[in-house]
Coordinates of C-alpha atoms in Angstrom, one line a residue:
M11 CA 173.4 102.9 10.4
S12 CA 177.0 102.5 9.4
Y13 CA 178.5 103.9 6.3
I14 CA 180.0 100.3 5.5
D15 CA 177.7 98.4 3.2
H16 CA 177.9 94.9 1.5
D17 CA 180.1 96.2 -1.3
F18 CA 182.5 98.2 0.8
L19 CA 185.7 99.0 -1.1
L20 CA 184.7 97.0 -4.1
K21 CA 184.8 99.5 -6.9
N22 CA 183.1 97.8 -9.7
E23 CA 181.0 94.7 -10.6
T24 CA 183.9 92.7 -11.3
S25 CA 185.6 93.1 -8.0
R26 CA 182.2 92.5 -6.3
T27 CA 181.9 89.2 -8.0
L28 CA 185.5 88.2 -7.2
Y29 CA 184.9 89.1 -3.5
H30 CA 181.6 87.6 -2.9
T31 CA 182.2 84.4 -5.0
Y32 CA 185.7 83.7 -4.2
A33 CA 187.2 85.5 -1.2
E34 CA 184.4 86.2 1.3
D35 CA 183.9 82.7 2.7
T36 CA 187.4 81.4 2.1
P37 CA 188.9 80.5 5.5
I38 CA 191.6 82.3 7.4
F39 CA 195.3 81.2 8.2
D40 CA 196.7 83.7 10.4
Y41 CA 200.4 83.0 10.2
H42 CA 201.6 85.9 12.3
C43 CA 199.8 87.4 15.4
H44 CA 200.5 88.2 19.0
L45 CA 197.3 86.5 20.7
P46 CA 198.1 85.4 24.2
E47 CA 197.9 81.5 23.8
R48 CA 197.0 81.2 27.7
Q49 CA 193.9 83.3 27.0
I50 CA 192.8 80.9 24.1
L51 CA 193.5 77.9 26.5
E52 CA 191.4 79.4 29.4
N53 CA 188.5 80.6 27.1
R54 CA 186.9 82.7 29.7
P55 CA 183.9 84.8 28.8
F56 CA 184.6 88.4 28.4
S57 CA 183.1 91.0 30.8
D58 CA 182.6 93.9 28.5
I59 CA 183.5 95.5 25.0
F60 CA 186.6 97.4 26.5
E61 CA 188.3 94.0 27.7
I62 CA 187.8 92.6 24.0
W63 CA 188.4 95.7 22.0
L64 CA 190.8 98.1 23.9
A65 CA 192.8 96.4 26.4
G66 CA 196.4 95.7 25.2
D67 CA 195.5 97.1 21.7
H68 CA 198.4 99.8 21.0
Y69 CA 197.1 100.7 17.6
K70 CA 194.0 102.1 19.3
W71 CA 195.9 103.6 22.2
R72 CA 198.3 105.4 19.5
L73 CA 195.2 107.0 17.7
M74 CA 193.8 108.3 21.0
R75 CA 197.1 110.0 21.8
N76 CA 197.3 111.5 18.4
F77 CA 193.8 113.2 19.3
G78 CA 195.2 114.5 22.5
V79 CA 193.4 112.0 24.9
N80 CA 194.9 112.0 28.4
E81 CA 196.9 108.7 29.2
E82 CA 194.5 108.2 32.2
Y83 CA 191.9 107.3 29.6
I84 CA 194.2 105.1 27.5
T85 CA 196.4 103.0 29.9
G86 CA 195.6 104.8 33.3
S87 CA 193.0 104.4 36.0
R88 CA 189.8 105.5 34.4
S89 CA 187.1 102.9 34.2
N90 CA 186.6 100.7 31.2
K91 CA 183.7 102.6 30.2
E92 CA 185.3 106.0 30.3
K93 CA 188.2 104.6 28.2
F94 CA 185.8 103.1 25.7
L95 CA 183.8 106.5 25.3
A96 CA 187.1 108.4 24.8
Y97 CA 188.0 105.9 22.0
C98 CA 184.7 106.3 20.3
K99 CA 185.0 110.2 20.5
A100 CA 188.6 110.1 19.1
L101 CA 187.6 107.6 16.3
G102 CA 184.6 109.5 15.1
T103 CA 186.8 112.0 13.2
A104 CA 189.8 109.7 12.4
F105 CA 188.6 109.8 8.7
G106 CA 190.9 107.7 6.4
N107 CA 192.6 106.0 9.3
P108 CA 192.5 102.0 9.0
L109 CA 191.1 102.0 12.5
Y110 CA 188.0 104.2 11.3
H111 CA 187.3 101.2 9.0
W112 CA 188.3 98.2 11.1
S113 CA 186.6 99.2 14.3
Q114 CA 183.3 99.7 12.2
V115 CA 183.5 96.3 10.8
E116 CA 184.4 94.6 14.0
L117 CA 181.3 96.0 15.7
S118 CA 179.2 94.7 12.8
E119 CA 180.7 91.3 12.3
F120 CA 181.1 90.3 16.1
F121 CA 178.3 92.1 17.8
G122 CA 175.7 92.8 15.1
C123 CA 175.9 96.6 15.9
E124 CA 175.5 99.0 12.9
L125 CA 175.8 102.3 14.8
E126 CA 178.4 104.6 13.5
I127 CA 181.1 104.9 15.8
N128 CA 181.3 108.5 17.2
E129 CA 180.8 110.5 20.4
K130 CA 177.1 110.8 20.1
N131 CA 176.6 106.8 19.7
A132 CA 179.2 105.9 22.2
E133 CA 176.9 105.3 25.0
K134 CA 174.5 103.1 22.9
I135 CA 177.2 101.1 21.4
W136 CA 178.6 100.5 25.0
E137 CA 175.1 99.2 26.0
E138 CA 174.3 97.2 23.0
C139 CA 177.7 95.4 22.8
N140 CA 177.7 94.5 26.4
A141 CA 174.3 93.2 26.2
Y142 CA 175.4 90.9 23.3
I143 CA 178.5 89.9 25.3
R144 CA 176.3 88.8 28.4
T145 CA 173.7 87.1 26.2
H146 CA 176.1 85.1 24.0
S147 CA 178.7 84.3 26.5
V148 CA 181.8 85.6 24.1
T149 CA 184.8 83.9 24.6
P150 CA 188.1 83.6 22.7
Q151 CA 187.0 80.4 21.0
S152 CA 183.7 81.9 19.8
L153 CA 185.5 84.9 18.3
I154 CA 187.9 82.8 16.4
E155 CA 185.6 80.2 15.2
A156 CA 183.0 82.9 14.2
S157 CA 185.9 84.5 12.0
N158 CA 186.3 81.2 10.1
V159 CA 190.0 81.0 11.2
R160 CA 191.5 77.5 10.6
H161 CA 195.1 78.0 11.8
L162 CA 196.9 80.7 13.8
Y163 CA 200.4 81.2 14.8
T164 CA 201.0 83.0 18.1
T165 CA 204.6 84.5 18.6
N166 CA 206.6 83.1 21.5
E167 CA 209.8 83.7 23.0
V168 CA 212.2 80.7 23.5
F169 CA 211.5 80.3 27.2
D170 CA 207.7 80.2 27.0
D171 CA 205.6 77.3 28.3
M172 CA 205.0 74.9 25.4
S173 CA 202.7 72.7 27.3
V174 CA 199.9 75.3 26.7
F175 CA 199.9 74.4 23.1
E176 CA 199.4 70.7 24.1
R177 CA 196.5 71.6 26.4
I178 CA 194.9 73.9 23.5
K179 CA 195.0 70.7 21.2
E180 CA 193.2 68.6 23.7
K181 CA 190.2 71.2 23.9
G182 CA 189.1 70.2 20.5
Y183 CA 188.7 73.6 19.0
R184 CA 187.8 73.9 15.2
F185 CA 191.3 75.8 14.6
T186 CA 194.9 75.0 15.4
V187 CA 197.1 77.2 17.5
S188 CA 200.8 76.7 17.0
P189 CA 203.8 78.8 18.3
A190 CA 206.2 80.7 16.0
F191 CA 209.7 80.6 17.6
R192 CA 211.1 83.9 18.6
A193 CA 214.6 84.4 20.0
D194 CA 214.6 88.2 19.9
K195 CA 215.0 88.5 23.8
I196 CA 218.1 86.4 23.6
M197 CA 219.3 88.3 20.7
N198 CA 219.0 91.8 21.9
I199 CA 222.2 91.5 24.3
D200 CA 222.0 95.2 25.0
A201 CA 218.7 95.0 26.8
P202 CA 218.8 95.8 30.5
A203 CA 217.0 92.6 31.4
Y204 CA 219.3 90.4 29.2
R205 CA 220.7 88.4 32.1
E206 CA 217.2 87.5 33.5
Y207 CA 216.3 86.4 29.9
L208 CA 219.5 84.3 29.6
A209 CA 218.6 82.7 33.1
K210 CA 215.2 81.6 31.9
L211 CA 216.7 80.0 29.0
E212 CA 219.2 78.3 31.2
A213 CA 216.5 77.1 33.7
L214 CA 215.0 75.2 30.5
T215 CA 218.2 73.8 29.1
H216 CA 221.7 74.1 30.7
P217 CA 224.2 76.6 31.9
I218 CA 225.4 79.0 29.0
H219 CA 229.1 80.1 29.2
T220 CA 230.1 80.3 25.6
V221 CA 228.2 80.9 22.3
K222 CA 228.2 77.1 21.6
D223 CA 226.4 76.7 24.9
L224 CA 223.9 79.2 23.7
E225 CA 223.5 77.6 20.2
E226 CA 222.7 74.2 21.7
A227 CA 220.2 75.8 24.1
L228 CA 218.4 77.5 21.2
E229 CA 218.3 74.4 19.3
A230 CA 216.8 72.4 22.2
R231 CA 214.3 74.9 22.7
L232 CA 213.3 75.0 18.9
Q233 CA 213.1 71.3 19.2
A234 CA 210.4 71.8 22.0
F235 CA 208.4 74.2 19.8
L236 CA 208.6 71.8 16.8
A237 CA 207.1 69.0 19.2
V238 CA 203.9 71.0 19.6
G239 CA 203.4 72.1 15.9
A240 CA 205.9 75.0 15.3
R241 CA 206.6 75.6 11.6
A242 CA 207.5 79.2 11.6
S243 CA 210.0 81.6 13.5
D244 CA 210.2 85.3 13.8
I245 CA 213.2 87.8 13.8
A246 CA 212.7 91.6 14.3
L247 CA 215.6 93.9 13.4
E248 CA 215.6 97.6 12.8
R249 CA 218.0 96.7 10.1
V250 CA 219.9 93.6 9.0
L251 CA 223.6 93.6 10.2
P252 CA 226.9 92.2 8.9
V253 CA 227.4 88.6 9.6
T254 CA 230.3 88.1 11.9
C255 CA 231.8 85.0 13.2
A256 CA 231.0 82.8 16.5
E257 CA 234.4 83.9 18.1
D258 CA 233.6 87.5 18.0
A259 CA 230.1 87.0 19.2
E260 CA 231.5 85.0 22.0
K261 CA 233.6 88.0 23.0
V262 CA 230.5 90.0 23.5
L263 CA 228.6 87.4 25.3
L264 CA 231.5 86.8 27.8
C265 CA 231.7 90.8 28.3
V266 CA 228.0 90.6 29.2
L267 CA 228.5 87.7 31.5
E268 CA 231.0 89.4 33.2
G269 CA 228.4 92.2 34.2
N270 CA 229.2 94.8 31.4
R271 CA 226.9 96.6 29.2
P272 CA 228.0 96.0 25.5
T273 CA 229.0 99.0 23.1
P274 CA 226.6 99.7 20.0
A275 CA 229.5 98.2 17.9
Q276 CA 229.5 94.9 20.1
T277 CA 225.6 94.7 20.2
E278 CA 225.8 94.7 16.3
T279 CA 228.4 92.2 16.2
F280 CA 226.4 89.8 18.5
K281 CA 223.1 90.4 16.7
G282 CA 224.7 89.9 13.0
Y283 CA 226.0 86.6 14.2
L284 CA 222.9 85.3 15.9
T285 CA 220.8 86.2 13.0
Y286 CA 222.9 84.1 10.7
Y287 CA 222.9 81.3 13.3
L288 CA 219.2 81.2 13.8
M289 CA 218.2 81.3 10.0
K290 CA 220.7 78.3 9.5
L291 CA 219.0 76.6 12.3
Y292 CA 215.7 77.2 10.8
A293 CA 216.8 75.8 7.5
K294 CA 218.1 72.8 9.1
Y295 CA 214.5 72.0 10.7
N296 CA 212.5 73.6 7.6
V297 CA 211.1 76.4 9.7
A298 CA 210.1 79.4 8.0
T299 CA 211.6 82.6 8.8
E300 CA 209.6 85.7 9.3
L301 CA 212.0 88.6 9.0
H302 CA 210.6 92.0 10.2
V303 CA 212.9 94.9 9.4
G304 CA 212.5 98.6 9.6
A305 CA 210.9 99.4 13.0
M306 CA 212.7 102.0 15.3
R307 CA 211.7 100.7 18.7
N308 CA 210.9 102.5 22.1
N309 CA 211.4 106.1 20.9
N310 CA 209.7 107.7 24.1
S311 CA 212.0 106.8 27.0
V312 CA 209.8 108.5 29.5
M313 CA 206.8 106.2 28.3
L314 CA 208.9 103.1 27.9
S315 CA 209.9 103.4 31.7
R316 CA 206.2 104.1 32.6
L317 CA 204.5 101.5 30.6
G318 CA 207.1 99.1 29.1
L319 CA 207.5 97.6 25.6
D320 CA 204.9 97.5 22.9
T321 CA 202.7 100.2 24.2
G322 CA 202.5 102.4 20.9
F323 CA 205.9 104.3 20.8
D324 CA 207.5 102.7 18.0
S325 CA 208.0 104.2 14.4
I326 CA 209.4 103.6 10.9
S327 CA 213.1 103.7 10.7
D328 CA 215.0 105.1 7.7
T329 CA 217.9 102.8 8.0
D330 CA 218.9 100.7 5.1
S331 CA 219.0 96.9 5.2
I332 CA 219.5 96.0 1.7
T333 CA 223.2 95.4 1.2
W334 CA 223.7 93.4 4.5
M335 CA 220.3 91.6 3.7
S336 CA 222.0 90.6 0.3
R337 CA 225.1 89.3 2.1
L338 CA 223.2 87.5 4.7
F339 CA 220.9 85.8 2.0
D340 CA 224.0 85.0 -0.4
R341 CA 226.0 83.4 2.4
L342 CA 223.2 81.1 3.7
N343 CA 222.2 80.4 0.0
S344 CA 225.9 79.4 -0.7
E345 CA 225.9 77.1 2.2
G346 CA 222.6 75.4 1.2
M347 CA 221.1 76.7 4.5
L348 CA 218.8 79.5 3.2
P349 CA 215.3 78.9 4.9
K350 CA 211.8 79.8 3.5
T351 CA 211.8 83.6 4.3
I352 CA 209.1 86.2 4.4
V353 CA 210.5 89.5 4.6
F354 CA 208.3 92.4 6.4
N355 CA 209.5 95.7 5.5
L356 CA 208.0 98.8 7.4
N357 CA 209.7 101.5 5.2
P358 CA 207.9 101.8 1.9
K359 CA 210.9 103.4 0.2
M360 CA 212.5 99.9 0.5
N361 CA 209.7 98.1 -1.3
T362 CA 211.2 97.5 -4.6
E363 CA 214.6 97.1 -3.3
I364 CA 213.6 94.2 -1.1
M365 CA 211.2 92.8 -3.8
T366 CA 214.1 92.6 -6.4
L367 CA 216.5 91.3 -4.0
I368 CA 214.4 88.2 -2.8
G369 CA 213.8 87.4 -6.6
C370 CA 217.5 86.6 -6.5
F371 CA 217.1 83.6 -4.1
Q372 CA 214.1 81.7 -5.1
G373 CA 213.9 78.0 -5.2
S374 CA 211.7 75.2 -6.6
E375 CA 211.2 73.6 -3.1
V376 CA 208.0 75.6 -2.5
R377 CA 206.2 78.1 -4.6
G378 CA 207.5 81.6 -3.6
K379 CA 210.2 80.3 -1.2
M380 CA 211.4 84.0 -0.7
Q381 CA 208.4 86.2 0.1
Y382 CA 207.7 89.8 0.3
G383 CA 205.3 89.9 3.2
P384 CA 202.2 91.8 3.4
A385 CA 201.9 95.4 4.2
W386 CA 202.7 95.6 7.7
W387 CA 202.1 97.8 10.9
F388 CA 202.2 101.4 9.7
L389 CA 201.7 100.3 6.1
D390 CA 198.7 97.9 7.1
N391 CA 196.2 100.3 5.7
K392 CA 194.4 101.0 2.3
V393 CA 197.3 103.1 0.8
G394 CA 199.9 100.8 2.0
M395 CA 198.2 97.6 0.7
E396 CA 197.4 99.1 -2.5
Q397 CA 201.0 100.2 -3.1
H398 CA 202.3 96.7 -1.8
L399 CA 200.1 95.0 -4.6
R400 CA 201.5 97.4 -7.1
D401 CA 205.0 96.7 -6.3
L402 CA 204.5 93.0 -5.7
T403 CA 202.9 92.6 -9.2
A404 CA 205.4 94.8 -11.1
T405 CA 208.6 93.0 -9.8
G406 CA 207.3 89.7 -8.3
H407 CA 204.6 87.1 -8.9
I408 CA 201.2 87.8 -7.3
G409 CA 200.1 84.3 -7.8
A410 CA 202.7 83.1 -5.4
F411 CA 201.8 85.5 -2.6
V412 CA 201.0 84.0 0.9
G413 CA 198.5 86.9 1.8
M414 CA 197.4 88.7 4.9
L415 CA 197.9 88.4 8.6
T416 CA 196.6 90.3 11.7
D417 CA 200.0 91.0 13.5
S418 CA 197.6 91.7 16.3
R419 CA 197.0 91.3 20.1
S420 CA 193.3 91.7 19.4
L421 CA 190.8 88.8 19.1
L422 CA 188.5 91.3 17.0
S423 CA 191.4 91.7 14.2
Y424 CA 190.3 89.1 12.0
P425 CA 188.2 91.5 9.7
R426 CA 191.6 92.7 8.6
H427 CA 191.7 89.7 6.4
H428 CA 188.6 90.7 4.7
Y429 CA 189.6 94.4 4.5
F430 CA 192.7 93.1 2.6
R431 CA 190.6 90.8 0.3
R432 CA 188.4 93.5 -0.7
I433 CA 191.3 95.6 -1.8
L434 CA 192.9 92.7 -3.6
C435 CA 189.7 92.0 -5.3
S436 CA 189.2 95.7 -6.1
Y437 CA 192.7 95.8 -7.6
F438 CA 192.2 92.8 -9.8
G439 CA 188.6 94.0 -10.7
E440 CA 189.8 97.4 -12.1
M441 CA 192.6 95.8 -14.2
M442 CA 190.1 93.2 -15.5
E443 CA 187.5 95.9 -16.5
A444 CA 190.4 98.0 -18.0
G445 CA 191.4 95.0 -20.4
E446 CA 194.9 94.8 -18.7
M447 CA 194.6 91.1 -17.8
T448 CA 192.5 88.0 -18.5
S449 CA 188.7 88.4 -18.0
D450 CA 188.5 84.7 -17.1
M451 CA 186.8 84.8 -13.7
E452 CA 187.4 81.2 -12.6
T453 CA 191.2 81.6 -13.2
V454 CA 191.4 84.9 -11.4
G455 CA 189.0 83.7 -8.7
A456 CA 191.3 80.7 -8.1
V457 CA 194.2 83.1 -7.5
V458 CA 192.2 85.1 -5.1
R459 CA 191.4 82.0 -3.1
D460 CA 195.1 81.1 -3.2
I461 CA 196.4 84.5 -1.9
S462 CA 193.6 84.6 0.8
Y463 CA 194.2 81.0 2.2
Y464 CA 195.7 78.2 0.2
N465 CA 199.2 79.8 -0.7
S466 CA 199.9 80.1 3.0
V467 CA 198.7 76.7 3.9
N468 CA 200.9 75.2 1.3
Y469 CA 203.8 77.4 2.3
F470 CA 203.9 76.2 5.9
G471 CA 202.7 72.7 5.3
M472 CA 199.5 73.0 6.9
E473 CA 196.2 70.9 6.2
A474 CA 193.7 72.8 4.2

């Protein structure tokens, strides 16, 4: 049997009451994920546990590489079963890694399998879960609905097909699926495929010869996103860059349109201006900005060439965004164009710097207009979540926090919300029993529910 029990991570009776009474059955709003919307639309039954669990999940791939597993058993030509067995073997001794917990909970919640994940049990788990999949015809819809998800936001590039979301709505699922607008491929002007990305945008809008043309094309695409329910956007930067002017950005764009590669300085000029323009655009349409900073991308050029983007070769950057983030927010705020913003920070040494900065730009139009996003990516673990909660309560307002998300490509990732909720309830429960905060269970329970679901619903203007 699994080591995970009913009261997993709940350290005292108060935390157990908080979780089981107020958090456990509260719906999920996953306001940032990377699920493929077309897979949700097509809703095809899965063939085996590998297809749901390991295909495309670079969190799991990275763990296997750290254990010395040959790439043939990760992204290579080995069979689904061989890859699954290799993952179970690697996970069996990954004590303390969040995947050690998440994977065990996923087996229990989605397949009713209580076997501990290790090399000894791998064959049995493979057979038991696959039998469940065949018997119950497991689909994306069934997994999402079983997780009590009410709303989810996928992450979509500006040239993605918005008709998919219209067709999903026609399906009558018990959850909504909306796109979050992402212009990273248009912002990353130094990418080798930039001209191809620009051509895709042109095909949906108009020819682009100037920055003004580009701005109008981006606005037109944002309007197409809004028409199918978009209420969020996403910007990913290693660090926030100085805000430059349209004229300087246009010089860089013209250089690239003439077939030249931009210098690093030119790239920063263009990205700095486009970040400013996009956030101003989002404010115009009341679209929340999810700003991700601190990831150093594609460190392994050999594997980038072999496998492409988003395959597990990114890391935490030590670059400092705080000064230029302040200048960016201040300029937008001075112009009355600072959108609702959730800052996701990947470098924990910047937690309090960012927390104290966003406190300078709050507004009364929505509770917690400027948010310090939940522990993200490499910080999305027990230690990272606990540190995030300590920093948030020390320098911000926990009652306004919009809570957890999956940031995942896996349909089995929803137990991460419950993982966070258990840690949150344990955090409150310890302070309550230590006499460091109110012991009024209903008051604290209402805050737990708000953080788990209702704050994010209100923040993005969704129906509860």
